[in-house]
Each structure stands twice: as C-alpha cells, then as structure tokens.
Coordinates of C-alpha atoms in Angstrom, one line a residue:
X1 CA -19.1 240.8 43.7
X2 CA -17.3 240.4 40.3
X3 CA -14.4 242.5 39.1
X4 CA -16.5 244.3 36.5
X5 CA -18.9 245.5 39.3
X6 CA -16.0 247.0 41.1
X7 CA -15.0 249.3 38.2
X8 CA -16.2 252.9 38.7
X9 CA -18.9 253.9 36.2
X10 CA -18.7 257.7 35.7
X11 CA -19.3 258.0 31.9
X12 CA -22.5 259.6 30.8
X13 CA -23.2 256.8 28.3
X14 CA -23.3 254.2 31.1
X15 CA -25.9 255.8 33.4
X16 CA -27.4 259.2 34.1
X17 CA -26.3 261.2 37.2
X18 CA -29.5 260.4 39.2
X19 CA -29.1 256.7 38.6
X20 CA -25.4 256.8 39.7
X21 CA -26.3 258.6 42.9
X22 CA -28.6 255.7 43.8
X23 CA -25.8 253.2 43.3
X24 CA -23.3 251.9 45.9
X25 CA -20.3 253.5 44.2
X26 CA -21.6 257.0 44.9
X27 CA -21.5 256.2 48.6
X28 CA -17.9 255.0 48.6
X29 CA -15.6 256.9 50.9
X30 CA -12.8 259.0 49.5
X31 CA -10.3 256.4 50.7
X32 CA -12.0 253.6 48.8
X33 CA -12.4 255.6 45.6
X34 CA -8.7 256.4 45.7
X35 CA -7.9 252.7 45.6
X36 CA -9.5 252.6 42.1
X37 CA -9.0 256.0 40.8
X38 CA -5.3 256.1 41.7
X39 CA -4.2 252.8 40.2
X40 CA -2.4 252.8 36.9
X41 CA -1.1 249.5 35.6
X42 CA -0.9 248.1 39.1
X43 CA 1.0 251.1 40.4
X44 CA -0.5 252.6 43.6
X45 CA 1.0 256.0 43.1
X46 CA -1.7 258.5 42.5
X47 CA -1.5 261.6 40.3
X48 CA 1.4 263.7 41.4
X49 CA 0.4 266.0 44.2
X50 CA 1.7 269.5 45.0
X51 CA 4.7 269.3 47.2
X52 CA 3.9 270.7 50.6
X53 CA 6.5 272.7 52.6
X54 CA 6.8 273.1 56.4
X55 CA 7.3 276.8 57.1
X56 CA 8.3 278.9 60.0
X57 CA 8.0 282.6 60.6
X58 CA 11.2 284.5 61.7
X59 CA 10.8 288.0 63.2
X60 CA 12.6 290.8 61.4
X61 CA 15.6 292.4 62.9
X62 CA 13.7 295.7 63.7
X63 CA 11.5 293.8 66.2
X64 CA 8.1 294.6 64.6
X65 CA 5.3 292.1 64.5
X66 CA 5.6 291.4 60.8
X67 CA 7.7 288.4 59.8
X68 CA 9.3 287.0 56.7
X69 CA 8.4 283.4 55.6
X70 CA 11.4 281.0 55.5
X71 CA 11.2 277.5 54.0
X72 CA 12.0 275.0 56.7
X73 CA 11.8 271.6 55.0
X74 CA 10.0 269.7 52.3
X75 CA 7.1 267.4 53.5
X76 CA 7.2 264.1 51.8
X77 CA 4.0 262.2 51.0
X78 CA 2.8 259.6 53.5
X79 CA 1.4 256.2 52.5
X80 CA -1.0 253.9 54.3
X81 CA 1.0 250.8 55.4
X82 CA 0.9 247.7 57.5
X83 CA 4.0 247.2 59.7
X84 CA 4.7 243.6 60.8
X85 CA 6.6 243.6 64.1
X86 CA 7.9 241.3 66.9
X87 CA 9.0 242.2 70.4
X88 CA 10.0 241.0 73.8
X89 CA 7.7 242.6 76.4
X90 CA 10.1 242.4 79.3
X91 CA 10.7 245.8 80.8
X92 CA 7.8 247.5 79.0
X93 CA 4.4 248.5 80.3
X94 CA 2.6 246.8 77.5
X95 CA 2.1 247.6 73.9
X96 CA 0.0 250.7 74.0
X97 CA 1.5 254.2 74.0
X98 CA 1.2 255.4 77.6
X99 CA 3.7 258.2 78.5
X100 CA 5.8 258.5 80.6
X101 CA 5.9 254.7 80.9
X102 CA 8.1 252.8 78.5
X103 CA 6.0 250.9 76.0
X104 CA 6.5 249.1 72.7
X105 CA 4.6 251.8 70.7
X106 CA 6.7 254.6 72.2
X107 CA 9.9 252.9 71.0
X108 CA 8.4 252.4 67.6
X109 CA 7.4 256.0 67.1
X110 CA 10.7 257.2 68.3
X111 CA 12.4 255.0 65.7
X112 CA 10.0 256.0 63.0
X113 CA 10.8 259.6 63.7
X114 CA 14.5 259.2 63.9
X115 CA 14.6 257.1 60.7
X116 CA 12.5 259.8 58.8
X117 CA 9.4 257.6 58.4
X118 CA 7.4 260.1 60.4
X119 CA 7.9 263.9 60.7
X120 CA 8.9 265.2 64.1
X121 CA 5.7 267.2 64.4
X122 CA 3.7 264.0 64.2
X123 CA 5.9 261.7 66.2
X124 CA 4.0 262.1 69.4
X125 CA 0.4 262.3 68.1
X126 CA -0.8 258.8 66.9
X127 CA -4.1 260.3 65.6
X128 CA -2.2 262.3 62.9
X129 CA -0.8 259.1 61.5
X130 CA -4.1 257.1 61.4
X131 CA -2.5 254.6 63.9
X132 CA -4.2 251.3 64.9
X133 CA -2.9 248.0 66.4
X134 CA -4.1 244.5 65.6
X135 CA -3.8 243.3 69.2
X136 CA -2.9 245.1 72.4
X137 CA -0.6 243.1 74.7
X138 CA -0.3 243.9 78.4
X139 CA 2.7 244.4 80.6
X140 CA 5.4 241.7 80.2
X141 CA 3.6 239.9 77.3
X142 CA 5.7 239.2 74.2
X143 CA 4.8 238.9 70.5
X144 CA 6.5 236.9 67.8
X145 CA 4.3 238.7 65.3
X146 CA 1.9 241.7 65.7
X147 CA 0.7 244.3 63.2
X148 CA 0.1 248.0 63.3
X149 CA -1.4 250.1 60.5
X150 CA -0.6 253.8 59.9
X151 CA 0.7 256.4 57.4
X152 CA 4.5 256.4 56.9
X153 CA 6.9 258.1 54.6
X154 CA 8.4 255.1 52.7
X155 CA 10.1 256.8 49.8
X156 CA 13.5 255.6 51.0
X157 CA 14.0 251.9 49.8
X158 CA 16.1 251.2 53.0
X159 CA 13.5 252.6 55.4
X160 CA 12.9 249.2 57.1
X161 CA 16.6 248.7 57.9
X162 CA 16.9 252.3 59.1
X163 CA 14.0 251.8 61.5
X164 CA 15.4 248.6 62.8
X165 CA 18.8 250.3 63.3
X166 CA 17.0 252.8 65.6
X167 CA 15.1 250.1 67.6
X168 CA 16.4 248.1 70.6
X169 CA 17.3 244.5 69.7
X170 CA 14.2 243.3 71.5
X171 CA 11.9 245.0 69.0
X172 CA 12.0 244.2 65.3
X173 CA 10.2 245.2 62.1
X174 CA 9.7 242.2 59.9
X175 CA 8.3 244.1 56.9
X176 CA 6.3 247.2 55.7
X177 CA 3.6 246.6 53.1
X178 CA 1.4 249.0 51.3
X179 CA -2.3 248.7 52.0
X180 CA -5.4 250.5 50.8
X181 CA -6.4 253.7 52.6
X182 CA -9.4 252.1 54.3
X183 CA -7.4 249.4 56.0
X184 CA -7.8 249.1 59.7
X185 CA -5.7 246.3 61.2
X186 CA -7.9 245.8 64.3
X187 CA -11.2 245.5 62.4
X188 CA -9.7 243.5 59.5
X189 CA -8.0 241.0 61.8
X190 CA -10.0 237.7 61.4
X191 CA -8.3 235.7 64.2
X192 CA -5.2 235.5 66.3
X193 CA -2.7 232.8 67.3
X194 CA -1.3 232.9 70.9
X195 CA 1.3 230.6 72.4
X196 CA 1.8 229.6 76.0
X197 CA 4.9 227.9 77.4
X198 CA 4.3 225.7 80.4
X199 CA 6.9 223.7 82.5
X200 CA 5.5 220.2 82.8
X201 CA 6.1 220.0 86.5
X202 CA 3.1 222.4 86.8
X203 CA 0.9 219.4 85.9
X204 CA 2.0 217.5 89.1
X205 CA -0.7 216.9 91.6
X206 CA -0.9 219.0 94.8
X207 CA 1.7 218.2 97.4
X208 CA 0.5 215.8 100.1
X209 CA -0.4 217.8 103.2
X210 CA -1.4 220.9 101.3
X211 CA -5.0 222.2 101.7
X212 CA -6.1 221.4 98.2
X213 CA -4.6 217.8 98.5
X214 CA -6.6 217.2 101.7
X215 CA -9.8 218.6 100.2
X216 CA -9.5 216.3 97.2
X217 CA -8.9 213.3 99.4
X218 CA -11.8 214.1 101.6
X219 CA -14.1 214.7 98.6
X220 CA -13.2 211.3 97.1
X221 CA -14.5 209.6 100.2
X222 CA -17.8 211.6 99.9
X223 CA -18.1 211.2 96.1
X224 CA -16.2 208.1 95.1
X225 CA -15.3 207.4 91.5
X226 CA -15.3 211.0 90.3
X227 CA -11.6 212.1 90.7
X228 CA -9.0 209.7 89.2
X229 CA -6.0 208.5 91.1
X230 CA -2.8 210.2 89.9
X231 CA -0.1 207.5 90.0
X232 CA 2.6 209.7 88.5
X233 CA 2.2 212.3 91.2
X234 CA 2.0 209.7 94.0
X235 CA 5.3 208.2 92.8
X236 CA 6.9 211.6 92.4
X237 CA 6.0 212.9 95.9
X238 CA 7.0 209.5 97.5
X239 CA 10.4 209.6 95.9
X240 CA 10.9 213.2 97.0
X241 CA 9.9 212.3 100.6
X242 CA 12.5 209.6 100.6
X243 CA 15.2 212.0 99.6
X244 CA 14.1 214.6 102.2
X245 CA 14.2 212.0 105.0
X246 CA 17.7 211.1 104.0
X247 CA 18.8 214.7 104.1
X248 CA 17.1 216.0 107.3
X249 CA 16.4 214.7 110.7
X250 CA 12.8 214.5 112.1
X251 CA 13.5 217.5 114.4
X252 CA 14.8 219.5 111.4
X253 CA 11.8 218.6 109.3
X254 CA 9.4 219.7 112.0
X255 CA 11.2 223.0 112.3
X256 CA 11.2 223.5 108.5
X257 CA 7.5 222.8 108.3
X258 CA 6.6 225.3 111.0
X259 CA 9.0 227.9 109.6
X260 CA 7.6 231.4 109.0
X261 CA 9.5 234.4 107.5
X262 CA 12.0 235.9 109.9
X263 CA 12.4 239.5 110.9
X264 CA 15.8 241.2 111.0
X265 CA 16.1 240.8 114.8
X266 CA 15.2 237.1 114.6
X267 CA 17.5 236.2 111.8
X268 CA 20.7 236.0 113.8
X269 CA 19.3 233.5 116.2
X270 CA 17.7 231.3 113.5
X271 CA 20.3 231.4 110.7
X272 CA 20.7 227.7 110.7
X273 CA 17.0 227.1 110.4
X274 CA 16.8 229.5 107.5
X275 CA 19.6 227.7 105.7
X276 CA 17.8 224.4 106.2
X277 CA 14.6 225.8 104.8
X278 CA 16.5 227.1 101.7
X279 CA 18.2 223.7 101.3
X280 CA 14.8 222.0 101.5
X281 CA 13.3 224.2 98.8
X282 CA 16.4 223.8 96.6
X283 CA 16.0 220.0 96.9
X284 CA 12.3 220.2 96.0
X285 CA 12.8 222.5 93.1
X286 CA 15.6 220.4 91.7
X287 CA 13.4 217.3 91.9
X288 CA 10.6 219.1 90.1
X289 CA 12.8 220.0 87.2
X290 CA 13.8 216.4 86.8
X291 CA 10.1 215.5 86.4
X292 CA 9.1 214.1 83.0
X293 CA 5.5 214.1 81.8
X294 CA 3.9 210.8 81.1
X295 CA 1.7 210.0 78.1
X296 CA -1.3 209.5 80.3
X297 CA -0.9 213.0 82.0
X298 CA -0.3 214.7 78.6
X299 CA -3.4 213.0 77.2
X300 CA -5.5 214.2 80.1
X301 CA -4.2 217.8 79.7
X302 CA -4.8 217.7 75.9
X303 CA -8.3 216.5 76.4
X304 CA -9.0 219.4 78.8
X305 CA -7.6 221.9 76.3
X306 CA -9.7 220.5 73.5
X307 CA -12.8 221.3 75.6
X308 CA -12.3 224.9 74.6
X309 CA -12.7 224.3 70.9
X310 CA -15.8 225.9 69.3
X311 CA -18.1 228.7 70.5
X312 CA -18.6 228.9 74.3
X313 CA -19.6 231.3 77.0
X314 CA -16.3 232.3 78.6
X315 CA -17.7 234.7 81.2
X316 CA -15.8 232.8 83.9
X317 CA -12.5 233.2 82.0
X318 CA -12.4 237.0 82.2
X319 CA -13.3 239.9 84.5
X320 CA -16.5 241.9 84.6
X321 CA -18.6 239.7 82.3
X322 CA -22.0 238.3 83.1
X323 CA -23.3 235.0 81.8
X324 CA -26.1 236.8 79.9
X325 CA -23.8 239.1 78.0
X326 CA -23.4 238.1 74.3
X327 CA -19.9 239.5 74.3
X328 CA -18.8 236.7 76.6
X329 CA -19.2 234.2 73.8
X330 CA -15.9 233.5 71.9
X331 CA -14.9 231.0 69.2
X332 CA -11.8 228.9 69.5
X333 CA -10.7 227.5 66.1
X334 CA -7.7 225.3 66.7
X335 CA -5.4 224.2 69.6
X336 CA -2.0 222.6 69.2
X337 CA 0.1 221.0 72.0
X338 CA 3.7 220.2 71.4
X339 CA 5.6 217.1 72.5
X340 CA 7.5 217.8 75.8
X341 CA 11.0 219.2 75.3
X342 CA 13.9 219.8 77.7
X343 CA 15.7 223.2 77.8
X344 CA 18.5 224.8 79.7
X345 CA 21.2 223.9 82.2
X346 CA 18.4 223.2 84.8
X347 CA 17.1 220.5 82.3
X348 CA 13.5 221.7 82.8
X349 CA 10.9 220.0 80.6
X350 CA 8.3 222.2 78.8
X351 CA 5.4 222.0 76.5
X352 CA 4.1 224.6 74.1
X353 CA 0.4 225.3 73.8
X354 CA -0.8 227.3 70.7
X355 CA -4.4 228.6 70.6
X356 CA -6.1 230.0 67.5
X357 CA -9.2 232.0 68.4
X358 CA -11.4 234.5 66.6
X359 CA -11.0 236.9 69.5
X360 CA -10.1 237.0 73.2
X361 CA -11.1 238.9 76.3
X362 CA -9.0 240.3 79.1
X363 CA -7.0 237.5 80.8
X364 CA -9.0 234.8 78.9
X365 CA -6.0 232.8 77.7
X366 CA -4.2 232.8 81.0
X367 CA -7.4 231.6 82.7
X368 CA -7.9 228.9 80.0
X369 CA -4.4 227.6 80.6
X370 CA -4.9 227.7 84.4
X371 CA -8.2 225.9 84.3
X372 CA -6.9 223.1 82.1
X373 CA -3.7 222.8 84.2
X374 CA -5.6 222.6 87.5
X375 CA -8.0 220.0 86.0
X376 CA -5.0 217.8 85.0
X377 CA -3.3 218.4 88.4
X378 CA -6.4 217.4 90.4
X379 CA -7.5 214.4 88.3
X380 CA -10.9 215.9 87.6
X381 CA -13.0 214.9 84.6
X382 CA -12.5 217.3 81.7
X383 CA -16.2 218.0 81.4
X384 CA -15.7 220.3 84.4
X385 CA -14.6 222.9 81.8
X386 CA -17.9 222.5 80.0
X387 CA -19.7 223.2 83.3
X388 CA -17.7 226.4 83.6
X389 CA -19.5 227.7 80.5
X390 CA -22.8 227.7 82.5
X391 CA -24.3 230.4 84.7
X392 CA -22.6 229.5 88.0
X393 CA -19.7 231.9 88.9
X394 CA -16.5 230.2 89.8
X395 CA -13.0 231.5 90.6
X396 CA -10.4 230.7 88.0
X397 CA -6.9 232.1 88.8
X398 CA -4.8 233.6 86.0
X399 CA -1.7 231.5 85.1
X400 CA 1.5 233.5 85.2
X401 CA 2.0 236.0 82.4
X402 CA 5.6 234.8 81.9
X403 CA 4.7 232.0 79.5
X404 CA 2.3 234.0 77.2
X405 CA 3.1 235.5 73.8
X406 CA 1.2 236.6 70.8
X407 CA 2.2 234.3 67.9
X408 CA 0.6 236.4 65.1
X409 CA -2.7 238.0 64.0
X410 CA -4.4 236.4 60.9
X411 CA -5.9 238.3 58.0
X412 CA -7.1 235.4 56.0
X413 CA -10.4 236.9 54.9
X414 CA -9.2 240.4 54.2
X415 CA -6.1 239.2 52.3
X416 CA -8.4 238.1 49.5
X417 CA -9.7 241.7 49.3
X418 CA -6.2 243.1 49.4
X419 CA -5.2 241.0 46.4
X420 CA -8.2 242.3 44.5
X421 CA -6.8 245.8 45.1
X422 CA -3.4 244.7 43.8
X423 CA -1.7 244.6 47.2
X424 CA 0.4 241.8 48.7
X425 CA -1.4 239.6 51.4
X426 CA -0.4 240.0 55.0
X427 CA 1.3 236.7 55.9
X428 CA 3.7 236.3 58.8
X429 CA 4.8 232.9 57.4
X430 CA 7.1 234.6 54.9
X431 CA 9.3 235.7 57.9
X432 CA 9.0 232.5 59.9
X433 CA 12.7 231.8 60.0
X434 CA 13.5 235.3 61.2
X435 CA 10.7 235.2 63.8
X436 CA 11.8 231.8 65.1
X437 CA 15.4 233.0 65.6
X438 CA 14.2 236.2 67.3
X439 CA 11.8 234.3 69.6
X440 CA 14.5 231.8 70.6
X441 CA 17.0 234.6 71.5
X442 CA 14.8 237.3 72.9
X443 CA 11.7 235.6 74.1
X444 CA 12.0 231.9 74.8
X445 CA 15.5 232.1 76.5
X446 CA 14.2 234.9 78.7
X447 CA 11.2 232.9 79.7
X448 CA 13.3 229.8 80.5
X449 CA 15.9 231.8 82.4
X450 CA 13.4 233.8 84.5
X451 CA 11.4 230.7 85.4
X452 CA 14.5 229.0 86.7
X453 CA 15.8 232.1 88.6
X454 CA 12.4 233.2 90.1
X455 CA 10.5 229.8 90.3
X456 CA 7.4 231.6 88.9
X457 CA 5.3 228.6 88.2
X458 CA 6.4 226.7 91.4
X459 CA 5.4 229.7 93.5
X460 CA 2.1 230.2 91.7
X461 CA 0.8 226.6 92.1
X462 CA 2.3 226.2 95.6
X463 CA 0.2 229.2 96.6
X464 CA -2.9 227.8 94.9
X465 CA -2.5 224.5 96.7
X466 CA -2.3 226.2 100.1
X467 CA -4.8 228.9 99.6
X468 CA -7.0 228.6 102.7
X469 CA -9.5 231.4 102.3
X470 CA -13.0 229.9 101.8
X471 CA -15.4 232.4 100.3
X472 CA -19.0 231.5 100.5
X473 CA -21.4 234.2 99.3
X474 CA -24.8 234.8 100.7
X475 CA -28.2 235.6 99.1
X476 CA -29.0 239.2 98.6
X477 CA -31.4 241.4 96.5
X478 CA -28.7 241.7 93.9
X479 CA -27.2 238.2 93.9
X480 CA -29.2 234.9 94.1
X481 CA -28.7 231.4 92.9
X482 CA -25.9 230.9 90.4
X483 CA -24.6 234.5 91.0
X484 CA -23.5 233.6 94.5
X485 CA -19.7 233.1 94.9
X486 CA -19.0 229.5 96.0
X487 CA -16.0 227.9 97.7
X488 CA -12.7 228.9 96.0
X489 CA -11.5 225.6 94.6
X490 CA -14.4 223.3 95.2
X491 CA -14.6 222.7 91.5
X492 CA -11.2 221.0 91.6
X493 CA -12.5 218.3 94.0
X494 CA -15.1 215.5 93.5
X495 CA -17.8 218.0 94.5
X496 CA -17.6 219.7 91.2
X497 CA -19.5 222.9 90.2
X498 CA -22.8 223.0 92.1
X499 CA -26.3 223.8 90.7
X500 CA -25.2 224.2 87.1
X501 CA -27.8 223.1 84.4
X502 CA -26.6 222.0 81.1
X503 CA -25.7 225.2 79.2
X504 CA -27.6 226.0 76.0
X505 CA -25.7 225.8 72.8
X506 CA -24.3 229.3 72.3
X507 CA -24.6 231.2 69.1
X508 CA -21.4 231.8 67.1
X509 CA -19.7 235.2 67.2
X510 CA -21.1 236.1 63.8
X511 CA -24.7 235.6 65.1
X512 CA -24.2 237.8 68.2
X513 CA -24.0 241.5 68.7
X514 CA -20.6 243.3 68.3
X515 CA -18.2 241.8 70.8
X516 CA -15.2 243.1 72.6
X517 CA -11.9 241.6 71.4
X518 CA -8.6 242.0 73.2
X519 CA -8.0 245.0 70.9
X520 CA -11.4 246.5 71.7
X521 CA -9.9 247.9 74.9
X522 CA -7.1 249.4 72.8
X523 CA -8.1 252.9 73.7
X524 CA -7.8 252.2 77.4
X525 CA -4.3 252.9 78.7
X526 CA -2.3 250.2 80.4
X527 CA -2.4 250.5 84.1
X528 CA 0.8 251.6 85.8
X529 CA 1.2 248.2 87.4
X530 CA -0.2 246.3 84.4
X531 CA -3.1 243.9 84.1
X532 CA -0.8 240.9 83.5
X533 CA 1.4 240.9 86.6
X534 CA -1.2 241.2 89.3
X535 CA -2.5 237.7 89.3
X536 CA -5.8 237.4 91.2
X537 CA -8.5 234.9 91.9
X538 CA -11.3 237.3 91.0
X539 CA -11.6 239.6 94.0
X540 CA -10.2 237.1 96.5
X541 CA -6.7 238.5 96.5
X542 CA -4.2 235.9 95.2
X543 CA -1.3 237.9 93.7
X544 CA 1.8 237.0 91.9
X545 CA 3.9 238.9 94.4
X546 CA 2.3 236.9 97.2
X547 CA 2.7 233.6 95.4
X548 CA 6.4 234.2 94.7
X549 CA 7.2 235.3 98.3
X550 CA 9.8 233.0 100.0
X551 CA 9.9 230.5 97.1
X552 CA 13.2 231.5 95.5
X553 CA 15.9 229.0 96.1

C-alpha cells in the first residue's frame, strides 16, 4: 500500500459519501484514524482536549445529603506507549500481575503510580490502562529485554528516571516510546530471542553404575553401532574413580554407596558416615567443575540443537498438546551457541545457547535444551530429535529454570509500519550496553552463584540418570498405538523411539490456524508454586525438589 493510499479522503470533490462508505478507510477504527487525523508536521499531539478534573463530593456541615463539589486534582492526558524493560526474576512469582504474590508487573505498576505516570485510581486496574505484555515469563525466569504496551502520563521529560528511582535495582526501564493507539505488543511481536546458560559438565555421560548408564550399555549389545562411545566421559569418570580410591577405603566406599538419608535419631550414631558422604560429593562436584568441554562433544551438542531449526511439530516439548493439533507446530529461525567460557571462583565452564523462534509453548525451550543435552550425554544420533516430532509420545524432562532468560522480543515486521506512522522503531539493540551490564550484575552472576551453591544441574542430571520408574502404558479404548506411554528413557539408548513413521513435512505457522504463543496464556494467572520450578517428566513425577535432595555439598 503506497503512502498516497493511506491519506484520508474526506473531501466531496474526491468521492461521494456512498463511495467513501464502501472504502476501507470508512471501516478504520477510531484509534487508527487518530494516527492520521492527529498528526501535524510529524507531531503526534492531537488537537487540544478539554482538561479533565478529578472531583470529590464533601458533605456540608449541617449533615444533609446535599454536597458541594470540590476540585481534587487535574487529570493529565495519557499516551499509548511501549515500555522496554529488563528484570531479574529471582524472588518473583513470574511476570504477570497476580496479587497478593509479588510479581514483576505489580512492581512496575507501583512505580508507575508513585512516579506519576499512572493515576492512583488506575494503578491496580490494568484494563483501564490498555495493558499488554509481549511475553509472559514464569516464576524465576529473567529477561534482559521484554516489552509492555499501555497508556501512561508522559508529560514529564524525566518520567523514565523517576520510574527507575521507584523500582528495585533488579527491574529496569530501558526506554519509553510513543506508539500508535492500535499497537498491541503481544500481537505485533514477530518473534522472540531466548537465552539459556548451561554448565558444560551437564554434557558428561551418565555416571558408571547408574541406571541410565547400565541401560545404554545393555542396549549397545542388543543394537550395536547405534550409540557412539564417549571417550571424554570415560576418561573423566576413570580419573574421578582414581581420586576416590585414594581418598576412601573399600569399606568406606561400600558404606557411602549404600547410604540413605538419616533420621534425627540415627544421625548421632552415623555422623562419621554422613561426613564421608558429604566429602565424597564435594570431591565429585569439584571434579565436575574442572571439566572442560571438547570440540567433539560441543560439535555433537550443536548438531543436536540445529535439528530444531525450521518448522516442526513440538507436541512432545510441551504439556497438553496432541500430535494432530496445528498449534503444536512452531518455527525456529536461528540458534547460536557460544564458545565455552569459565566463570567464578569455582571455575565452572559454561556455554550460552540463544534461540530465535517465532513463538514458543509452555516449557518448550527447557524441554528443547534438555533433549539436546540428553542426546549429547548419551551419545545418541541427533536424528533422535527428528523422531520426537512424530506421533509417538515420549517423556522429555524440563531442564532447570535457573539458566533460562528472555533475551528480547523482536518487532521487525511491525517496525516498518511504525515508521510509516512517524514513530521510532522498537529496537532493544540501542540499549545493548546497558542491558549487558544489567544482565551481568543482576542475572548472570545470580545464575552462576546459585548453581554453585545449590548444585542445581548436578542434582537434576543425577536424578535423571538414576530414575528407575519404568512406565509402560497399555492399550485402551482411548489410547492405542503411538498414544501409549513407553519406557521413560528408552529413547536415550540404542533402542530409540519405537514405531515412529517418518513425519510428514509440517506446514509453517503462517499456513496453520491461529496458534498459542507463550503470551497466549497471558490471561492465565501464574500458579502459586509456579510452572517453572516444578520440573516434571510429564506425569511421572520427577521434581526439582526431589532432584536437589541430598546433593548439596
């Protein structure tokens, strides 16, 4: 559509009234018309409106029902804006306003009100401000960049600084930009960048003697040539075994291996055993943090992650989605994996994985990271991920929420339309230095510190390696064939994913019906416990709390 076509044609000499009513401009919303009618030489201020006053009625002294009107305060005009924000999700029950729980949005609206950007009457009612978020993050999840759109009072040129002064240090406003009245940041968001930080020791193969290790070894005998030998992991565990034998006697090792959590009554008589168990775990954890990822292992993991690129059916990477649902199809545009880097006094090595996708479903990214990591740990061929797009249901656990953060939403397509209206494009790159400094201080450092103190990833993968509940579904009137739940982690052995035909090439998102993005559940409140922290393997019952139990050094 050309610029000439966008100009309103209301003059009688251009078309008669009946012809105009048949045209597209007659059907424009008031918000869209205002973007054109209100512009004067690039200025977005519309014709001066009548000043509105908040009023209150004060009873007369004689106590009768009649009152006299007293002016309370002048109501300033509100403008539709896009607010670019960043935050550390630690300590908050997610992004979405959910009283009485502390959330990012509750902090923002308190700051807006105290800074004078929102009237007190509207500070607790999001609907009065036309509020919308570009992406909803769950409990404990961070964001280097996220966007909200709403109406604010922005007459004060220092309003951004005043809002930041009222916010805690872990929440920042990067900028406030005017947008047209029809702007909806959720609908206009074309794609999103997410980042996941992963300690490289998470890519080590299962510990010898664990259930998953034994299953992999057994399957290699039955199906030779499918699962590759992992020399890096073999060398690592052999070296650790040598250190352990030098530290503990055979009797002590037997007692450590048969150790179970002690009750209060048992502790006094077994304190020495408990201290040995603690020393054993400290030795193992220290050895894991000295692990350095090889090029071969990094290449295998990168190949697995690249299997996500393009449009695929991710029904196995979320909850409550069936293979036949078109909304399970999502499009991944780009994936970047950093070189390994060492951080902190513990000298733990990490990698950063950045995923650029058109839209994401609940838990999808954490399950994508988990699947690729488990493939690399087990030595499975990476086409196992392609098989996961088929109709067979498999259990993919959610990787810990600790490493996940929203990098930024992208408005590439809609920015072109904003520029036509005379507004600035929404680009987080303009604040990259500020965002990087904020992420390093308030997000990355917290992730690194919490991982070392709590051994989150070590506990998660140790629990996966020793998870011994074998779920084998049975035929029923409701579930047959590929709908039957198979063995929990058979897909990580040489057996692979059973009975899966080659999946048909899925349609792109644009060719399917309307799909649910991570923001499509924005109207659903965060649960009290939060979706992120309760790590499960579908309905089997693996939880973060269970995986962390007795793993702290």
